[in-house]
Coordinates of C-alpha atoms in Angstrom, one line a residue:
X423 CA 1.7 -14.2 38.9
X424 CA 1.7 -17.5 39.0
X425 CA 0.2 -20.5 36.7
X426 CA -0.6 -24.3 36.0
X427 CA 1.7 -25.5 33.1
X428 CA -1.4 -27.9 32.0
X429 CA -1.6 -27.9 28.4
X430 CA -4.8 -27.7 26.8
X431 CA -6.5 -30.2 24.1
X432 CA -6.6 -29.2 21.4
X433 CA -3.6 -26.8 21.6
X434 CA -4.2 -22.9 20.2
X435 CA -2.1 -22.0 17.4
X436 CA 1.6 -21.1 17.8
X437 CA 1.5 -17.1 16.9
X438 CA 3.0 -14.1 18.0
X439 CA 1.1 -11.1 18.9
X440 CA 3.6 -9.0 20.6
X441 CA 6.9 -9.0 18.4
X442 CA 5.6 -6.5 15.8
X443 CA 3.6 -4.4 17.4
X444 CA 3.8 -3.8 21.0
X445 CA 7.9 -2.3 20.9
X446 CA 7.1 0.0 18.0
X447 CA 3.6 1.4 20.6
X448 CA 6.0 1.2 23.6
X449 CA 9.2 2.8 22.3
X450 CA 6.9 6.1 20.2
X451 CA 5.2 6.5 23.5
X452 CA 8.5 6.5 25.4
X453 CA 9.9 9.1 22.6
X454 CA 7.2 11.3 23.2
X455 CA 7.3 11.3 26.7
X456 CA 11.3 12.2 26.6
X457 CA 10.7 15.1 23.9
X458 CA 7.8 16.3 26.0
X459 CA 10.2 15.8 29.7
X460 CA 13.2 17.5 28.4
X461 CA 11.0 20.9 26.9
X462 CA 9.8 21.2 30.2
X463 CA 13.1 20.5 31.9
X464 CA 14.5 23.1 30.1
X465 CA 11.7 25.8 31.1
X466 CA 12.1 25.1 34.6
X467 CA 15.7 25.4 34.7
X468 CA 15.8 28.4 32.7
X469 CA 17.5 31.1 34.4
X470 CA 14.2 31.8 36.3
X471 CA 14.7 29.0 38.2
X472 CA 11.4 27.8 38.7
X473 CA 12.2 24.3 39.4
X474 CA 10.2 22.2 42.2
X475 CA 9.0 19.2 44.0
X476 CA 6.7 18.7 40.9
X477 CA 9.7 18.5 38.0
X478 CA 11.5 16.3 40.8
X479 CA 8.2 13.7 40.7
X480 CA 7.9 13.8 36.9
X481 CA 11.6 13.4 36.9
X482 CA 11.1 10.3 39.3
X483 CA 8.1 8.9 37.3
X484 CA 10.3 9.1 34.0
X485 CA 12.5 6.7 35.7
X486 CA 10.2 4.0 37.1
X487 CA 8.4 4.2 33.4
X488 CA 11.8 3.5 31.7
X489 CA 12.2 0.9 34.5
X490 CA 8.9 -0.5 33.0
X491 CA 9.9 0.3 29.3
X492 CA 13.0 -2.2 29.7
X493 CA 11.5 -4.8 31.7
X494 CA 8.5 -5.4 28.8
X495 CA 11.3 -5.2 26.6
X496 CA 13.1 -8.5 28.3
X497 CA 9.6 -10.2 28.7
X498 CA 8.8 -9.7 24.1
X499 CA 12.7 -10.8 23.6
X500 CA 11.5 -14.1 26.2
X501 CA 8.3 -14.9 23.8
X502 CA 6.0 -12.8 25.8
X503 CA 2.7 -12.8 23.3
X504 CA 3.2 -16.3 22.5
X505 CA 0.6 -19.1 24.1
X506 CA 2.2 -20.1 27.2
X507 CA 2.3 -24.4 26.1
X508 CA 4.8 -22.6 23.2
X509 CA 7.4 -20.8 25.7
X510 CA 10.3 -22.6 27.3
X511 CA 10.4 -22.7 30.8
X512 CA 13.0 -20.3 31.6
X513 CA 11.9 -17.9 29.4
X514 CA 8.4 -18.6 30.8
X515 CA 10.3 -17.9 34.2
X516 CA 11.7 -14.6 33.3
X517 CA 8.5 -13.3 32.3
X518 CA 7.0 -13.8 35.3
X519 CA 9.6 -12.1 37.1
X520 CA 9.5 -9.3 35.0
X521 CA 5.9 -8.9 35.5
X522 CA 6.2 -8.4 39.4
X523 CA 9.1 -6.0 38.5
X524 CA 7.4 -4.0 35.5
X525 CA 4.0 -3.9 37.8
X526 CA 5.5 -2.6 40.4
X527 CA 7.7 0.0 38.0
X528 CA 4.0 0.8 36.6
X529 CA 2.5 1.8 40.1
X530 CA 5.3 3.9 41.2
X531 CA 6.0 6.2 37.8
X532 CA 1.3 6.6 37.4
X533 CA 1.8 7.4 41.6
X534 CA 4.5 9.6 41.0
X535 CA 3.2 11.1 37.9
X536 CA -0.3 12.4 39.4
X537 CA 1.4 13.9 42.5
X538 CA 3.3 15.8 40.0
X539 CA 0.0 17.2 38.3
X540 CA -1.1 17.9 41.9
X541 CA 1.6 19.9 42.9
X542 CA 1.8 21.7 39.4
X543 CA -2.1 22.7 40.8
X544 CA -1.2 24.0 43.9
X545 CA 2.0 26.0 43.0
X546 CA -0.6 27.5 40.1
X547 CA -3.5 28.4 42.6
X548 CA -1.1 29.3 45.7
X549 CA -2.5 30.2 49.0
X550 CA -5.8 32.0 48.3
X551 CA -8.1 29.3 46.6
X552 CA -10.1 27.5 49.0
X553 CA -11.1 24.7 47.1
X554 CA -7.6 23.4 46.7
X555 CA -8.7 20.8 49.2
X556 CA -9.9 18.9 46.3
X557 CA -6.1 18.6 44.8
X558 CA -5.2 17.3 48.1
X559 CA -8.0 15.0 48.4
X560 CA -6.8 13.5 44.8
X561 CA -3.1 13.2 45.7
X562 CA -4.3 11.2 49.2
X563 CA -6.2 8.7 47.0
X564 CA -3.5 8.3 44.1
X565 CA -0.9 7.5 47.0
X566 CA -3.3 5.5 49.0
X567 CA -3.9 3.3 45.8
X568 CA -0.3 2.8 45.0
X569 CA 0.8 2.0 48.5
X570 CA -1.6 -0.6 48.7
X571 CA -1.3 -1.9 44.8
X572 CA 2.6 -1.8 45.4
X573 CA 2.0 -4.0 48.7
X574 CA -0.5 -6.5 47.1
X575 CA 1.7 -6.9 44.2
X576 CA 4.1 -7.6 46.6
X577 CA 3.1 -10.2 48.9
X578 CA 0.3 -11.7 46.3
X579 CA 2.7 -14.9 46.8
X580 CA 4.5 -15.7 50.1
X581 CA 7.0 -16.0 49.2
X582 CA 7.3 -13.9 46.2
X583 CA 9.1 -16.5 44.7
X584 CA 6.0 -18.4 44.4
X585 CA 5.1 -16.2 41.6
X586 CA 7.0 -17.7 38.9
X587 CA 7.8 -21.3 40.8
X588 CA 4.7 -22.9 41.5
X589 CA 6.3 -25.8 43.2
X590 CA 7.7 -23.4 45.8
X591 CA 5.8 -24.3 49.2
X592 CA 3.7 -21.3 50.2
X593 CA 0.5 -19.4 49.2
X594 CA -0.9 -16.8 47.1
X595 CA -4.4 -14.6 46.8
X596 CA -7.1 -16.1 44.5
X597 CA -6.2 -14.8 41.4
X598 CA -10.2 -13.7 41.4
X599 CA -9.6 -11.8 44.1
X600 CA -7.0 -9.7 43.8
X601 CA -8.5 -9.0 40.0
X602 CA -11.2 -7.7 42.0
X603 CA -9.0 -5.4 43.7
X604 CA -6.7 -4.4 41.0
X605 CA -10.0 -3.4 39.6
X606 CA -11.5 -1.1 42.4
X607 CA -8.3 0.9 42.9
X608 CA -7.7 1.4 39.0
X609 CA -11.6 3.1 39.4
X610 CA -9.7 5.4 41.9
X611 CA -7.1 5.9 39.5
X612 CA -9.8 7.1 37.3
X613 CA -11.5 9.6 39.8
X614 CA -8.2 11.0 40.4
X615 CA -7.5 11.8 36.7
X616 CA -11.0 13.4 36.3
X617 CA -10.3 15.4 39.7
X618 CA -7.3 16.7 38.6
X619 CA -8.7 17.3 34.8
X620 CA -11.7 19.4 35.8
X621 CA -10.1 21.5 38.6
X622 CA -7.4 22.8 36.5
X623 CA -10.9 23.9 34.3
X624 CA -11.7 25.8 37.3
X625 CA -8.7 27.2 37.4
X626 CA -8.3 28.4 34.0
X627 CA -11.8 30.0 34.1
X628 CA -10.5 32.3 37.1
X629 CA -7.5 33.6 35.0
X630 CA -7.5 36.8 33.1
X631 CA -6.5 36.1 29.7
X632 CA -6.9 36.4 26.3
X633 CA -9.7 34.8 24.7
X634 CA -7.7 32.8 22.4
X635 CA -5.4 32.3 25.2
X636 CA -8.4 30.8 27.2
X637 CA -9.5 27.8 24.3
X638 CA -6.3 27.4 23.6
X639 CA -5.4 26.2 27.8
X640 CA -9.1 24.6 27.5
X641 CA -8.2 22.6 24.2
X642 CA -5.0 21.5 26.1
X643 CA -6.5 20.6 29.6
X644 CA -8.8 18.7 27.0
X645 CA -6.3 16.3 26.5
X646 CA -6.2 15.3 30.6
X647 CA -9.2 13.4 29.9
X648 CA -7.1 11.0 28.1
X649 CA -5.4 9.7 30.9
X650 CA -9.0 8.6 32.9
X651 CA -9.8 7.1 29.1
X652 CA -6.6 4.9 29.7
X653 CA -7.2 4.1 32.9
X654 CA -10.6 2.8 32.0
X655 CA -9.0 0.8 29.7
X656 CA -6.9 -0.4 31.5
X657 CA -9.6 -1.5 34.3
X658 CA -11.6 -3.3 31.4
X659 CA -9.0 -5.3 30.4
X660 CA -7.4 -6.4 33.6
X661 CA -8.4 -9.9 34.2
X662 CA -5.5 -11.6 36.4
X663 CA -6.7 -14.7 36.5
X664 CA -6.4 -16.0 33.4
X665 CA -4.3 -19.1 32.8
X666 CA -2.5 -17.7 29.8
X667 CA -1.3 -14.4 30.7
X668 CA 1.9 -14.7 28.0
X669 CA -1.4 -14.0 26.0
X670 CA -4.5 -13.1 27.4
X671 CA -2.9 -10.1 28.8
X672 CA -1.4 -8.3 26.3
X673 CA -4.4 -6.5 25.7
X674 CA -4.2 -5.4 28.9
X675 CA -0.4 -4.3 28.4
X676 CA -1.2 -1.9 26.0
X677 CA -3.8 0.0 28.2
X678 CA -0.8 0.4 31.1
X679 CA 1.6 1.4 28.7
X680 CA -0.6 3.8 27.3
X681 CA -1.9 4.9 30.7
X682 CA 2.0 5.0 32.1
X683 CA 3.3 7.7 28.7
X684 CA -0.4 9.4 28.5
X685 CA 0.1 10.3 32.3
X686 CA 3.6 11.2 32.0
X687 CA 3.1 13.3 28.9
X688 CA 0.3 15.3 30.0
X689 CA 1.7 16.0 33.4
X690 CA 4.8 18.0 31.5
X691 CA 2.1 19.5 28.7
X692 CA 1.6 22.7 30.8
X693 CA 5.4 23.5 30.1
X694 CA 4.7 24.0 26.2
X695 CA 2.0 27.2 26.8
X696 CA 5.0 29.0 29.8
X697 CA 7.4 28.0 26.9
X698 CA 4.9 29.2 24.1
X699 CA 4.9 33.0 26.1
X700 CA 8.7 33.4 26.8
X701 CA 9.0 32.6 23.3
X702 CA 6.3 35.1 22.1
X703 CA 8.4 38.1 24.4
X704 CA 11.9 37.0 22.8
X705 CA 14.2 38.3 20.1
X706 CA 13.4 35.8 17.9
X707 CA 10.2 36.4 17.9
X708 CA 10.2 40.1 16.9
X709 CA 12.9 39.0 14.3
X710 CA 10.3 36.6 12.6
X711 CA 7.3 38.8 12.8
X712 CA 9.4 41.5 11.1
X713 CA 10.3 39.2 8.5
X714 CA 6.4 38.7 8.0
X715 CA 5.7 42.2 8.0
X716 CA 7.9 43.0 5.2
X717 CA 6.0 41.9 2.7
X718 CA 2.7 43.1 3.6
X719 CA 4.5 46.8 3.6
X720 CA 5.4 46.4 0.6
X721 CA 2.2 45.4 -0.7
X722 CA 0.7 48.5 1.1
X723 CA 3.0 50.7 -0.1
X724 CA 2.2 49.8 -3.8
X725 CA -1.3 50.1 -2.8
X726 CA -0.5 53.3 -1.5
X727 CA 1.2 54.7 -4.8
X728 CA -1.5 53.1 -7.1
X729 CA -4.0 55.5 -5.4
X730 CA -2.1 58.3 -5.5
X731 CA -1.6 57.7 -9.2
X732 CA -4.9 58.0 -9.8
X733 CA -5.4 61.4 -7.8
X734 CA -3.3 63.2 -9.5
X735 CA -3.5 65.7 -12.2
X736 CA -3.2 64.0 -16.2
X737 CA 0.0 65.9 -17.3
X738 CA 2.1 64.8 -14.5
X739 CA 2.7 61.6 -16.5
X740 CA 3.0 58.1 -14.7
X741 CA 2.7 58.0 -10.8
X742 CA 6.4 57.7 -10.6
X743 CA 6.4 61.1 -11.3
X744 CA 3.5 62.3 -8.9
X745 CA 4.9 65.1 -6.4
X746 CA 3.2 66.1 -3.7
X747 CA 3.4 69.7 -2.7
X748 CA 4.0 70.1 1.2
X749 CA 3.7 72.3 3.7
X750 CA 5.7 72.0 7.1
X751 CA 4.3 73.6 9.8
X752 CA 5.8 73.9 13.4
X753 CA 3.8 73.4 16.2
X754 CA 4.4 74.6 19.7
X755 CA 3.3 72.8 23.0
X756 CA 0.0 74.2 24.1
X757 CA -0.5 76.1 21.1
X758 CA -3.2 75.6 18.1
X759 CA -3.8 75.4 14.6
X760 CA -5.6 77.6 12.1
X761 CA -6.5 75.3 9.4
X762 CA -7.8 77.5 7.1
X763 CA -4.8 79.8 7.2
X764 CA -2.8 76.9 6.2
X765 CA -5.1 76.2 3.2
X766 CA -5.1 79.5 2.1
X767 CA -1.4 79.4 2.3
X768 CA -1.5 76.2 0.3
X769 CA -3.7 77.6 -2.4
X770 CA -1.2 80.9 -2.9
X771 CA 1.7 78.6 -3.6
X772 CA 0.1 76.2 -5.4
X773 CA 0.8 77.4 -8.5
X774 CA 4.3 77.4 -8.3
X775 CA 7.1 75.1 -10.1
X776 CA 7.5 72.1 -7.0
X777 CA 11.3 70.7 -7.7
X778 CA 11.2 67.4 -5.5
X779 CA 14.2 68.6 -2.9
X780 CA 11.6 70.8 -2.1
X781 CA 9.9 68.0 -0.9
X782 CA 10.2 66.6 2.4
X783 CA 8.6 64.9 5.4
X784 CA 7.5 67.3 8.7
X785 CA 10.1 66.2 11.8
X786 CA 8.8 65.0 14.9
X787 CA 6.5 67.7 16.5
X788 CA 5.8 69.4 13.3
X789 CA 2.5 68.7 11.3
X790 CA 3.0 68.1 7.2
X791 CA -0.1 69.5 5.6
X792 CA -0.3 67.7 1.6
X793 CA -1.7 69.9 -1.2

């Protein structure tokens, strides 16, 4: 982008609004987006072997995004969120050869991104759903828009050099103009999000699940709203023709950062529920629920014993010392059971001593009658 070097009267004060704050946002976001990448990488090339064209976009888009990641680096370390009268040429030059580099970086890892999310939709629907022509009508926008963002970016001086050296002979598009149109396709951007966001609601409502399965993919497709909030931040605040960009635009940084991880996050989100099941049918799983359990049968089985205790007969002493007097009885396939035979029985033998080796469980296919 290019700008006048006319300093203003009276001259704005000489702060920084970058240094502080906009690596720590930057650098969390790109944390999160590698934990979040490399869960999913590992589902997907798990020995199932369910990778596709979808991990290779996100795979792509993390690329370009740490393409962007490094180039707003360069541009802080150069006095980018400083009044432009305050940076030094060259610095002032590298910044605003970074931007046509980190812009660029921006539109390829969002395209890239959101043609991941659209292929995730149609591996997940397959053949059968005939309104999957909506996914494809969002993933022809989002690479319409980014072909023609990368393009404008592109040429918006001839020559490009024009961009950071206004003395170069040449032209570029009124700044007001191609705000204008930075503006309209970042609306696009927005449709695209919201496409993708409630057709993956469609989606979930068709699959049998759980109930708590259900809110829990709802609560989670939730968050794919974010990414057409960022995007309409990102439209609000883009105003390229300011004459102070090193400042006026920073605002307008944070939004693209934020739309560039929230994208990129939320396309590899599904990844954590497939992980979340596998987990739920593994080894470690049953080993920890076991562990859980054993406590609670404990606590039932002194529940258990306290009731018995206070079922039995007074001179039998402390429930320690309860007995139960049991009667094994086999049972044959097909065959029934005269209940009251075995009470009868029960009541004739009642009366004798019980030593507790006489006391035991009935074995499988056998029914233990308790006195």
């Amino acid at each position: 982008m290019a700008i006048s070097l006319i300093a203003r009267a009276p001259l704005p004060p000489n702060v920084d609004q970058a240094t502080s704050a906009l690596p720590a946002y930057m650098w969390t976001g790109c944390g999160i987006a590698t934990l979040v990448l490399a869960v999913r990488l590992y589902h997907r090339l798990s020995p199932r072997q369910s990778y596709g064209w979808d991990d290779t976009c996100i795979v792509g888009a993390y690329i370009f995004a740490l393409l962007l990641y490094a180039g707003t680096q360069v541009s802080i370390n150069h006095q980018y969120g400083r009044h432009v009268e305050y940076i030094p040429p060259p610095d002032l030059v590298v910044i605003l050869e970074m931007n046509v580099v980190i812009t660029i970086a921006g539109f390829i890892s969002l395209a890239l991104s959101r043609t991941s999310i659209g292929l995730f939709l149609l591996r997940v629907v397959g053949k059968t759903d005939r309104k999957k022509w909506i996914v494809y009508l969002g993933l022809v926008l989002n690479v319409t828009q980014a072909l023609v963002l990368i393009v404008l970016t592109g040429v918006q001086c001839v020559p490009i050099k024009k961009q950071w050296d206004p003395t170069t002979p040449g032209f570029c598009i009124p700044k007001d103009s191609f705000t204008i149109v930075d503006r309209f396709f970042g609306c696009i951007n927005v449709i695209v999000d919201l496409i993708f966001a409630l057709y993956s609601f469609y989606v979930v409502h068709g699959l049998k699940m759980q109930r708590k399965w259900r809110l829990a993919l709802y609560l989670l497709l939730t968050c794919g709203l974010l990414a057409a909030v960022c995007s309409i931040g990102r439209v609000v605040a883009s105003d390229l023709s300011s004459t102070d960009p090193t400042w006026d635009l920073i605002p307008l940084t944070f939004w693209a950062l934020s739309e560039v991880s929230g994208v990129l996050i939320l396309a590899s989100m599904p990844a954590f529920h497939q992980l979340l099941v596998q987990f739920r049918h593994s080894q470690a799983w049953n080993n920890s629920m076991a562990r859980l359990k054993g406590p609670m049968s404990w606590f039932s089985a002194s529940k258990s014993r306290a009731t018995a205790g206070t079922l039995g007969d007074s001179d039998q002493g402390s429930c320690g010392d309860l007995i139960f007097q049991t009667t094994t009885v086999s049972v044959q396939p097909g065959s029934s059971i005269d209940l009251e035979s075995v009470k009868r029985n029960n009541e004739d033998t009642n009366s004798l001593p019980v030593n507790r080796q006489d006391t035991h469980w009935g074995a499988p296919g056998q029914v233990t009658s308790m006195a």
